[in-house]
Coordinates of C-alpha atoms and ligand atoms in Angstrom, one line a residue:
X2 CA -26.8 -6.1 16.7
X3 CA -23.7 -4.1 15.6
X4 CA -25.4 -0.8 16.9
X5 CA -26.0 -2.6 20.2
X6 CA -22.9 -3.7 20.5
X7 CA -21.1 -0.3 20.1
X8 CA -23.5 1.3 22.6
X9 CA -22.2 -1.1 25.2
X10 CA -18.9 -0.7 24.5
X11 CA -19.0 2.5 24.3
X12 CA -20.7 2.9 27.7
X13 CA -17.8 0.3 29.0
X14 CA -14.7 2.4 27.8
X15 CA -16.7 5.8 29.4
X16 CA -16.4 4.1 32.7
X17 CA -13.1 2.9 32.2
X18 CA -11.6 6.4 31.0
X19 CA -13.4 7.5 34.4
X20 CA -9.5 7.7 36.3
X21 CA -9.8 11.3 35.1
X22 CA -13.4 12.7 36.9
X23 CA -15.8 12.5 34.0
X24 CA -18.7 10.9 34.7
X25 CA -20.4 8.5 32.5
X26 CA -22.4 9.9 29.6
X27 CA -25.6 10.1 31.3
X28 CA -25.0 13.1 32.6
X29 CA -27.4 16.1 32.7
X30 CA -27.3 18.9 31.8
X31 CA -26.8 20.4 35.3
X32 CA -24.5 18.1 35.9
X33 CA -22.8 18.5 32.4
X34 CA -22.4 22.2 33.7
X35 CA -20.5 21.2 37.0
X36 CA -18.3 19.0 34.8
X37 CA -17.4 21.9 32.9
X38 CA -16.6 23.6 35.9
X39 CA -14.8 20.9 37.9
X40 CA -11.2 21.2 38.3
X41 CA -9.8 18.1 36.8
X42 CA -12.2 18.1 34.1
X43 CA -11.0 17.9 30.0
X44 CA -14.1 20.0 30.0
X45 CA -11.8 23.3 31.5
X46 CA -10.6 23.3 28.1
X47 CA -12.1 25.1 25.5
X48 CA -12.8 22.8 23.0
X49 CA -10.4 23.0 20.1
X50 CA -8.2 21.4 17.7
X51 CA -4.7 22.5 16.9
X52 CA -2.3 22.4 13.5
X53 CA -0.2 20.1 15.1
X54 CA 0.3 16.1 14.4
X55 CA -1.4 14.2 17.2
X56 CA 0.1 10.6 17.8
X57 CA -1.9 7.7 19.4
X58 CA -2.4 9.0 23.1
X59 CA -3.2 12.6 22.2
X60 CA -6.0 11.7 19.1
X61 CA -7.4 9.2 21.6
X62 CA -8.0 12.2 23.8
X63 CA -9.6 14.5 21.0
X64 CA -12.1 11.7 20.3
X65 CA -12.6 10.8 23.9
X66 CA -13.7 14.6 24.5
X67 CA -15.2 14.9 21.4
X68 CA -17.6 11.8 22.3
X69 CA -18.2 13.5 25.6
X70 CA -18.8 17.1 24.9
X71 CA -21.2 16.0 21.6
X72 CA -22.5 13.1 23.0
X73 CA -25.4 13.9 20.8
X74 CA -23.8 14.6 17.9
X75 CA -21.0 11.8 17.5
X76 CA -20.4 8.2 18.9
X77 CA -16.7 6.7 19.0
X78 CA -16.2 3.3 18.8
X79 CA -13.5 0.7 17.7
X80 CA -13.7 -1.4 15.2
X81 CA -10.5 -3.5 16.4
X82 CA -6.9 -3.3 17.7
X83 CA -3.9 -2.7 15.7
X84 CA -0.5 -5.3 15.8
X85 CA 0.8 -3.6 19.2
X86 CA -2.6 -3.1 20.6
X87 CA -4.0 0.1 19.8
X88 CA -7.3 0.7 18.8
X89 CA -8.3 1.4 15.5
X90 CA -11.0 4.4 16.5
X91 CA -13.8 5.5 14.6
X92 CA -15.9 8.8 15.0
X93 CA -19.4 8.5 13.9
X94 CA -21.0 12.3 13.2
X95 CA -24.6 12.2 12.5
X96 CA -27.8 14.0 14.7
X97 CA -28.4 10.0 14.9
X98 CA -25.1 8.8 15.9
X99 CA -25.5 5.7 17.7
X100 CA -28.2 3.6 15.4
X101 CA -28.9 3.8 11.5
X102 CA -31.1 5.5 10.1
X103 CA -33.4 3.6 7.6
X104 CA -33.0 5.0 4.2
X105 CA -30.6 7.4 4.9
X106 CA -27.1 6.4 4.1
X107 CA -24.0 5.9 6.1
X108 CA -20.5 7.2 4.1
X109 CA -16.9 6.7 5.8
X110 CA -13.0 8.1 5.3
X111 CA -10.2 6.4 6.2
X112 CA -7.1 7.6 6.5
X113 CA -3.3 6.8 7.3
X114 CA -3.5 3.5 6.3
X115 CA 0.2 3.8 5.2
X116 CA 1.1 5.2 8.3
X117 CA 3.5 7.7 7.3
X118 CA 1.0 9.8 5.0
X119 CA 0.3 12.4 8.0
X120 CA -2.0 14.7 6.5
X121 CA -5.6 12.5 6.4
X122 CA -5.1 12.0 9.7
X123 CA -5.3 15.3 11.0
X124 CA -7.4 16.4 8.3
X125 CA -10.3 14.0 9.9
X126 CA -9.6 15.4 13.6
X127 CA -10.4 18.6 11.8
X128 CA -13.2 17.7 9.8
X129 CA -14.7 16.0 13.1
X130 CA -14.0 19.5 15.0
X131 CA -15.8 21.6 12.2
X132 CA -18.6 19.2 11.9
X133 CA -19.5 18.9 15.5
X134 CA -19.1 22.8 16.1
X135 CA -21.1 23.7 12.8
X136 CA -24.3 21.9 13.6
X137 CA -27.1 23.7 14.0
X138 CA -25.4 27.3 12.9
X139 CA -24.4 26.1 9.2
X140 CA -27.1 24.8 7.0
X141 CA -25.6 22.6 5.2
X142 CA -23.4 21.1 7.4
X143 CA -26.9 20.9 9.8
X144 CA -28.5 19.3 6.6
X145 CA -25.9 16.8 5.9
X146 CA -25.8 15.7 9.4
X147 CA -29.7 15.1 10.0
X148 CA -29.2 13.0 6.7
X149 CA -26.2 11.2 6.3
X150 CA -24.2 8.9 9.2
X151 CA -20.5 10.0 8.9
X152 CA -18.2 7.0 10.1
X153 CA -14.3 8.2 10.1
X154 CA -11.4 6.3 11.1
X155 CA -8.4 9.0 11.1
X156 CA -5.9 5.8 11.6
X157 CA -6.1 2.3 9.8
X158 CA -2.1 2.1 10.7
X159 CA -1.6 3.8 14.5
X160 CA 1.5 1.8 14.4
X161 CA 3.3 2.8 11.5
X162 CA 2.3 6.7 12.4
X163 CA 4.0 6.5 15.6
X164 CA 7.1 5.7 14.3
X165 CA 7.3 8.1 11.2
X166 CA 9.0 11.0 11.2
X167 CA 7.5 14.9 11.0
X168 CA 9.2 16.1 7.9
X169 CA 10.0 13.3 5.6
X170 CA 8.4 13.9 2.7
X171 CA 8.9 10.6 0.5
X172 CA 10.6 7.1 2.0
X173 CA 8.6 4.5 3.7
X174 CA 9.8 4.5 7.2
X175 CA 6.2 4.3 9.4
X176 CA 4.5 3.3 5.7
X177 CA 3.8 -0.3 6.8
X178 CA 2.5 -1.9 10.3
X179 CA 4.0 -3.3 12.8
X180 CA 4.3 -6.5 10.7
X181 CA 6.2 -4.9 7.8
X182 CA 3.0 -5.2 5.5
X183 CA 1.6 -2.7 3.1
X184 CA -2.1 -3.0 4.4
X185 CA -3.0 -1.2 1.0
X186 CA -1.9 -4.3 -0.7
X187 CA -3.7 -6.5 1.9
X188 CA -7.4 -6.8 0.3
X189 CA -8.9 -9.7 -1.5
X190 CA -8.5 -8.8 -5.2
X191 CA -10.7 -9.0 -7.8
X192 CA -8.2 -9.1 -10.5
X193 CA -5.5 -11.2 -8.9
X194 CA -5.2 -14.2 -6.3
X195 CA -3.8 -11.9 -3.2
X196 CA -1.0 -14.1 -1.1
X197 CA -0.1 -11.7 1.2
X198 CA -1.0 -12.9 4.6
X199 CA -4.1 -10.8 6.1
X200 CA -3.1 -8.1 9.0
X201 CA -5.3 -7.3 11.9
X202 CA -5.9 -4.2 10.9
X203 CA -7.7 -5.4 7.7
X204 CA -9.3 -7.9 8.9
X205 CA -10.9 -5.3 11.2
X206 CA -12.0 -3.4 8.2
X207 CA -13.0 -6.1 6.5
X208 CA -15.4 -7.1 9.2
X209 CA -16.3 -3.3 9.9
X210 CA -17.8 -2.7 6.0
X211 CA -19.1 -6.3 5.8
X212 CA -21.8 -5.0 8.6
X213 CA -22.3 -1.3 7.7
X214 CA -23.8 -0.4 3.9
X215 CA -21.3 2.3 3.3
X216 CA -22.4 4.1 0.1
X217 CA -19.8 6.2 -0.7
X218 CA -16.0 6.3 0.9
X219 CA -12.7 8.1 1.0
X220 CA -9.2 6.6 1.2
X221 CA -6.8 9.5 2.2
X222 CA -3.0 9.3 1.1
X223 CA -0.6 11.1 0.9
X224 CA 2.7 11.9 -1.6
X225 CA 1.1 12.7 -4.9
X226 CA -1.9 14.8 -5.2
X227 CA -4.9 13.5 -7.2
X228 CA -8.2 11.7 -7.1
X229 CA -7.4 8.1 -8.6
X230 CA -10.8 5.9 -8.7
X231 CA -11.2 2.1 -9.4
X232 CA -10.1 -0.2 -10.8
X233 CA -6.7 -0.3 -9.3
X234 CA -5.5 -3.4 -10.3
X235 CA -5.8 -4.9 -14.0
X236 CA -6.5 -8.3 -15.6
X237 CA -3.5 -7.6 -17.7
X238 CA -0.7 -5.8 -15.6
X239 CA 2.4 -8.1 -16.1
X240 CA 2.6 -6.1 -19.7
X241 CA 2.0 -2.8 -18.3
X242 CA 4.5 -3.3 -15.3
X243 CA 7.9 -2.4 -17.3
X244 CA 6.0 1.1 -18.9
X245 CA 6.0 3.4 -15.5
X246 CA 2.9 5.9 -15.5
X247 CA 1.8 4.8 -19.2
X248 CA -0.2 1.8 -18.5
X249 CA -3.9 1.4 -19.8
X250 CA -6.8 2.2 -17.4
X251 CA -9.0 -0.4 -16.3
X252 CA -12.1 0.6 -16.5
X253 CA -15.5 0.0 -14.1
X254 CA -18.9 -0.3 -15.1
X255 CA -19.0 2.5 -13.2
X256 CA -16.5 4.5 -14.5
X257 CA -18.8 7.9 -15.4
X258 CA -19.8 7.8 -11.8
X259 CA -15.7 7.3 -10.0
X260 CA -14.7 10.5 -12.6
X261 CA -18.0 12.3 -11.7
X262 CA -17.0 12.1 -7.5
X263 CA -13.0 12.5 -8.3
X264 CA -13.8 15.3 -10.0
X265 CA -16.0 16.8 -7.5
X266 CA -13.5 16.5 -5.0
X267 CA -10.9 17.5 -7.0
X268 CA -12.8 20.4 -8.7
X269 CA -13.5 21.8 -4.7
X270 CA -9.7 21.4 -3.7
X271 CA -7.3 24.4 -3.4
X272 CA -5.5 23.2 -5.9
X273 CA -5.9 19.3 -7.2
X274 CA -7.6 20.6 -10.6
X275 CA -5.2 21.6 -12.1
X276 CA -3.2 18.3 -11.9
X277 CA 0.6 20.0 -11.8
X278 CA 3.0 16.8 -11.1
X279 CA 4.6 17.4 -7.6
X280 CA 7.9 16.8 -9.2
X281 CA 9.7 16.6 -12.9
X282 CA 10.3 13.2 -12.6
X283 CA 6.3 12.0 -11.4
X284 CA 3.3 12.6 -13.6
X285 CA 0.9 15.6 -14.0
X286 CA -2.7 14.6 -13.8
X287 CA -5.6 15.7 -16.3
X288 CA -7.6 17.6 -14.1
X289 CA -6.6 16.2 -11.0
X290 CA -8.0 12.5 -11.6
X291 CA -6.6 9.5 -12.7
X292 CA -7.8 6.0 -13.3
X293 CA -6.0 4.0 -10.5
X294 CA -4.6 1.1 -13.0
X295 CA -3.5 4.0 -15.4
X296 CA -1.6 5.4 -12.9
X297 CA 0.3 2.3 -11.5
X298 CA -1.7 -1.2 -11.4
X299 CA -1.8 -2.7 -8.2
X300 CA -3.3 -5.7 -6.3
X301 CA -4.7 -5.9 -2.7
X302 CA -5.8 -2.1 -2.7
X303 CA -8.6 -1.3 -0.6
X304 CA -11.1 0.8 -3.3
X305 CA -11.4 -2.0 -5.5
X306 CA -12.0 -4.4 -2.4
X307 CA -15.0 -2.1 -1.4
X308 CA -16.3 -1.3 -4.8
X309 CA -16.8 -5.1 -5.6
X310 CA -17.1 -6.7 -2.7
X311 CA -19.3 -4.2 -0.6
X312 CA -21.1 -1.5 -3.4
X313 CA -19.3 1.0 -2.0
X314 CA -17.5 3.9 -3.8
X315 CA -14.5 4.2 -2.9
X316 CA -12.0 6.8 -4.5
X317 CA -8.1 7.4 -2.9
X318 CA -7.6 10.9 -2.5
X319 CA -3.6 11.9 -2.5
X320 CA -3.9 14.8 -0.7
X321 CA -0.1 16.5 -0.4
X322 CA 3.6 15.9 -2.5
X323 CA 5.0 15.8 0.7
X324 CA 3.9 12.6 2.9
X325 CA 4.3 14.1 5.9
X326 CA 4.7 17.6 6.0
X327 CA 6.2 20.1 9.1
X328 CA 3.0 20.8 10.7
X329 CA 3.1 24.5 10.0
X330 CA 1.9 23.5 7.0
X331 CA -1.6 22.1 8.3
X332 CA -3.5 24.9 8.0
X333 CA -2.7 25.5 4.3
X334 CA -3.9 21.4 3.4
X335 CA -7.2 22.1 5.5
X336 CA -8.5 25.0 3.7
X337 CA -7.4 23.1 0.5
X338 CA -9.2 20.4 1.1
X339 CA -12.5 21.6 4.1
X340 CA -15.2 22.2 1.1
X341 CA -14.0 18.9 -1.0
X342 CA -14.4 16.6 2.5
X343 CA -17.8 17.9 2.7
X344 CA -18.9 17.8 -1.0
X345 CA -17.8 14.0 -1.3
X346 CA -19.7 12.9 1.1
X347 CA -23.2 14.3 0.1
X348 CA -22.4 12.5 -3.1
X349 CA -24.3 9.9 -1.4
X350 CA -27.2 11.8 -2.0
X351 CA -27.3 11.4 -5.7
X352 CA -28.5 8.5 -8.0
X353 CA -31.1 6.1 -6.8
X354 CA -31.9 4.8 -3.4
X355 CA -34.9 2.6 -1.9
X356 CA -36.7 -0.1 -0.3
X357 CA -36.7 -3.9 -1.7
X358 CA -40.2 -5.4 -0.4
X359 CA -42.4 -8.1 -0.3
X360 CA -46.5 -8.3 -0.8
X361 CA -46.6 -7.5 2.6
X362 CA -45.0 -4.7 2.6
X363 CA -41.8 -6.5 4.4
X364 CA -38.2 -5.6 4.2
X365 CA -36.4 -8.3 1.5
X366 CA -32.8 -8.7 3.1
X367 CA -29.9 -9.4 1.1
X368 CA -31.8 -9.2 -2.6
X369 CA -29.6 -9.3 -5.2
X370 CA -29.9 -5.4 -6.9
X371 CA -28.1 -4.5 -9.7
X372 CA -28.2 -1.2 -12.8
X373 CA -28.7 -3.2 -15.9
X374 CA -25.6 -2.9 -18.3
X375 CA -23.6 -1.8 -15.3
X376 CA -22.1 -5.4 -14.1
X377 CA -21.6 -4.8 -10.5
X378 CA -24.1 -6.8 -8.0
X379 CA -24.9 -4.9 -4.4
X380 CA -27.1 -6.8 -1.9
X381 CA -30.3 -5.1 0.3
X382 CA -29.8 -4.0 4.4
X383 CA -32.0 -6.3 6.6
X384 CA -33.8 -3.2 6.2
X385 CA -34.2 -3.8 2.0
X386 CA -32.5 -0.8 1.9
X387 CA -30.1 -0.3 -1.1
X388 CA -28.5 2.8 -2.7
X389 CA -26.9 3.4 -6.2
X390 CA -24.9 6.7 -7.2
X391 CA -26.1 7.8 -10.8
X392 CA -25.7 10.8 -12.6
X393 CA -28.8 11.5 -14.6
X394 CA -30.6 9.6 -17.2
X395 CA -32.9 6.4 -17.4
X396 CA -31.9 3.2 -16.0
X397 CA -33.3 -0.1 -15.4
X398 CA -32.9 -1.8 -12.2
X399 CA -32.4 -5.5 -11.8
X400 CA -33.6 -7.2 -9.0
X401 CA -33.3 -10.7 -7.6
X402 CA -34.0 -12.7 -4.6
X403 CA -34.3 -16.3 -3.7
X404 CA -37.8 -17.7 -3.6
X405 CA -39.3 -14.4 -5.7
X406 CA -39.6 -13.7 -9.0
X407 CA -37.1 -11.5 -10.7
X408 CA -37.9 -8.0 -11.5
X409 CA -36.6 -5.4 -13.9
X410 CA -38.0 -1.8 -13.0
X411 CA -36.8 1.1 -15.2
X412 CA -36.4 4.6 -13.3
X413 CA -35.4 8.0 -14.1
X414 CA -32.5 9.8 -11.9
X415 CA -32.2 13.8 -11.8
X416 CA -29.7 16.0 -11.3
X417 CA -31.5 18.0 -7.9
X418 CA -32.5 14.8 -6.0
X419 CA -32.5 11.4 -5.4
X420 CA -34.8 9.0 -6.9
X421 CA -36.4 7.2 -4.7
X422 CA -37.5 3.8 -5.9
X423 CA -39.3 1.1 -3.8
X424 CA -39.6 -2.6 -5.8
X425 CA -42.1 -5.3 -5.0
X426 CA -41.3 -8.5 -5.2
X427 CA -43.4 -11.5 -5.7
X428 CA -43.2 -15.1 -4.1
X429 CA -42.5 -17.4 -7.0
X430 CA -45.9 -19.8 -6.6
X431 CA -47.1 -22.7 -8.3
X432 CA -44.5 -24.9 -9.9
X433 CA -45.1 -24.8 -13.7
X434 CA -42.7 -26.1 -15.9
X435 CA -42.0 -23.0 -17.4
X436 CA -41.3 -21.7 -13.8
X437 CA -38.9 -24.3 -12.8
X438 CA -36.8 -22.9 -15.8
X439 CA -36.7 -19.4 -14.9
X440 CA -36.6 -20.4 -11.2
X441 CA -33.4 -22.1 -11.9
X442 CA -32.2 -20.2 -13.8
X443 CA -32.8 -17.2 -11.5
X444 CA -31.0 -18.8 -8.8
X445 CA -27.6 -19.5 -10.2
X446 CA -27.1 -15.7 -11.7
X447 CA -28.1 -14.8 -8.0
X448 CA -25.8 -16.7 -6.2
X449 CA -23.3 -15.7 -9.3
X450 CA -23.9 -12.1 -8.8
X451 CA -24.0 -11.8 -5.1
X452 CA -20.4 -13.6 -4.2
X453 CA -17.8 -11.6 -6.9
X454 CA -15.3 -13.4 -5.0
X455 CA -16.3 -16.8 -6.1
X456 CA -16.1 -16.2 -10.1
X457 CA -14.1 -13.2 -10.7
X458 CA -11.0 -13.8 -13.1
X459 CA -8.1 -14.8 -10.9
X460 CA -5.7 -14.8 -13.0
X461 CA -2.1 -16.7 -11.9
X462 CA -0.9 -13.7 -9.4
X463 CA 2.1 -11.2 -10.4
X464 CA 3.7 -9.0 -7.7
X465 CA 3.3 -5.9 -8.6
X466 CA 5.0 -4.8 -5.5
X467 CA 8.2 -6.2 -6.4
X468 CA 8.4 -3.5 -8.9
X469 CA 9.0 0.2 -7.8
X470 CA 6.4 1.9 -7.8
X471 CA 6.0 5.5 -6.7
X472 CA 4.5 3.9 -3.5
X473 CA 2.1 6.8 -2.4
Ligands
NAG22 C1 -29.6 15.9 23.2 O1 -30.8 15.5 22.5 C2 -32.0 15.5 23.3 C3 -33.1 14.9 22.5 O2 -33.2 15.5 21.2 C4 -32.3 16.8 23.9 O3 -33.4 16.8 24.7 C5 -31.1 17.3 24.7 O4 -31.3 18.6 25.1 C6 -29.8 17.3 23.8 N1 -28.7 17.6 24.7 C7 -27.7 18.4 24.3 C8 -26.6 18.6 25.3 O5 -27.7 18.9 23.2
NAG23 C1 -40.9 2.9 0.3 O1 -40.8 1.8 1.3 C2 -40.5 2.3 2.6 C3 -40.2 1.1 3.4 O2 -41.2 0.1 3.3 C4 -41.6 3.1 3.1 O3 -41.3 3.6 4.4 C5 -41.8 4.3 2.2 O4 -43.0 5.1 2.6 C6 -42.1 3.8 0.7 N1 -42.1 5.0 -0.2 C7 -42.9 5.0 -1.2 C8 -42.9 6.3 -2.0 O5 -43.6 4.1 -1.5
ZN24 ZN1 -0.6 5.8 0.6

């Protein structure tokens, strides 16, 4: 339904952008060529992205001719409006842009989601640029688009960007929306109860990864440089809040994974490896990665929201000292940071991916799949489609689904591919008594696993925010 829905709309805001003389996209490729040609066509200009900032009207038009010159190759859609009204666009890159693709996996970034951290932003307009005009010339860049659906959204916060200020390297003038809220400190927690009233703009993410099965995701910053990885928030920070950059990571059941993908993003980058602090009075970082929590607890952040509540890896990337830095310095942060951008995102290509099915052969929606030991539930696609980053070594998937029988299924995950792992399930039949008991029994850890939110350990709330923080 959601892919329908974005076709339509799409073909709707086409029309409406057709003031200017391009035509809607069903255009030919004759008639593609006369478009080119025509006089009040963006299609006179060469197609091209420049190392400047680009504020709300002039990123609009990048994607808007973007989605028209590579109508094959991208889709834009929105996934929602922003506090004064402006849309919250996304860029999908794929060779299948417009639907899923079953059993391949779509990934995300997100970036300027405090709106004066300028660099994401323009980084994505570039990364969108390079893919688009690398397809089909650069193999891998052909391979990762025939397998992977890239979703980016350059600008949670269009609000805040367009009133922060070129140059201003630290403050938080532009950092918040229109509403004076941190929407980094706007997710439900899984640490925490989180009081903070809920923006537009996250609810509109919210509903955005509740109907996509992102696998893997970047959240782009700016004003330190480092990869920090969940968890970001703590059961224990009201201790940790008075010691600044000393306090105790929090570890994930997944922690061997969030340092394997911080590091490979941080190993790629110009210059995130080596961890240097930006200044004498903030910290250096051990090879350019830090556990979020150790760095600075915090509740309401977005990675932790999509690692628990969605499967998805989520890792902040802090991409530049400066939060928004004179735009002659562009090109230096894009060829730091081109081959890491890339490299994340075929992360999703590693670990364990596969098809939940019945004795039929039929997709099992919303199955409860989980890596034994590692104690972080994901649910199946209405495909049965579900996806696990592992490094390698032998696991043992746990799979459960109302009105089957439970299954454990060990499997083996390699360094040069994925594993691909399909799991039968079987129709719990006749009603023995020893049945009812593992029925039961079944049921509840199901329904425990699949809803984090309803029994994770809220704890009575502290405010981290009302402590200062180094707020990047
Ligand atoms: C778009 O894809 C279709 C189907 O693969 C192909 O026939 C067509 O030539 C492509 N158009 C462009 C402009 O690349
Ligand atoms: C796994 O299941 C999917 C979906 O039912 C199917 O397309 C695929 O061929 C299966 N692969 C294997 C190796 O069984
Ligand atoms: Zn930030």
């Amino acid at each position: 339904m959601l892919v329908l829905g974005i076709v339509l709309w799409l073909s709707s805001m086409v029309t409406q952008s057709c003031t200017s003389a391009i035509g809607p996209e069903t255009l030919s490729d004759g008639e593609l060529a006369r478009h080119y040609n025509s006089r009040y066509s963006i299609f006179d200009e060469p197609y091209g992205i420049d190392f400047k900032y680009h504020n709300y009207e002039q990123m609009s038009r990048f994607l808007r001719a973007t989605s028209l010159r590579f109508h094959n190759l991208t889709a834009l859609y929105s996934i929602g409006k922003s506090f004064q009204g402006r849309n919250l666009w996304v860029m999908v890159v794929s060779s299948s842009p417009y639907e899923h693709m079953i059993g391949k996996p779509d990934v995300k970034y997100v970036a300027n989601i405090h709106g004066n951290e300028a660099v994401g932003r323009e980084l994505m307009l570039h990364l969108i640029h390079l893919l688009v005009t690398k397809y089909g010339s650069d193999p891998y860049i052909t391979w990762l688009l025939d397998n992977t659906r890239i979703h980016i959204l350059p600008s949670m916060n269009p609000d805040g960007f367009e009133v922060s200020k070129e140059g201003f390297c630290e403050g938080s003038q532009g950092r918040y929306n229109a509403r004076g809220f941190d929407l980094n400190r706007n997710f439900p927690d899984y640490f925490k109860q989180n009081n903070k009233k809920t923006q537009l703009e996250t609810e509109a993410v919210k509903e955005w990864v509740s109907k996509i099965q992102f696998v893997i995701s970047g959240s782009l910053h700016g004003g330190a440089l480092v990869a920090s990885y969940p968890f970001d928030n703590t059961p224990n920070s009201l201790i940790k809040v008075f010691q600044s950059y000393s306090s105790t990571p929090s570890i994930s059941p997944d922690d061997d994974v969030f340092r394997h993908l911080s590091l490979t993003y941080a190993q790629n980058h110009g210059s995130m490896y080596r961890g240097e602090a930006c200044s004498p009075s903030q910290p250096g970082f051990k090879d350019g990665i830090t556990n979020g929590a150790e760095w600075y607890p915090l509740t309401g952040g977005m990675q932790d929201f999509n690692y628990v509540w969605n499967g998805c890896m989520e890792i902040t990337f802090e991409l530049s000292c400066c939060k928004y830095p004179p735009a002659q310095d562009l090109p230096h942060y894009w060829e730091e940071n081109r081959v890491s951008l890339i490299k994340f995102l075929a992360e999703a290509h590693r670990g364990v991916h596969g098809f939940v099915i019945d004795e039929n052969g039929n997709a099992v929606e919303r199955a409860s799949v989980k890596v034994k030991g590692r104690d972080i539930s994901f649910l199946t696609t209405k495909y049965g489609e579900f996806w696990r980053i592992l490094l390698p070594g032998v696991y043992r998937l746990e799979v459960y689904a109302s009105g089957y029988t439970p299954r454990e299924v060990e499997f083996m995950v390699v360094e040069e591919h994925p594993t691909l792992l399909n799991v039968t399930l079987h129709g719990t039949k006749k009603w023995t008594q020893s049945d009812v008991w593992g029925h039961t029994t079944t049921e509840r850890r199901h329904t425990a696993m699949s809803s984090p939110h309803l029994d994770h350990p809220v704890q009575e709330p502290v405010d981290t925010d009302s402590i200062v923080f180094p707020n990047s």
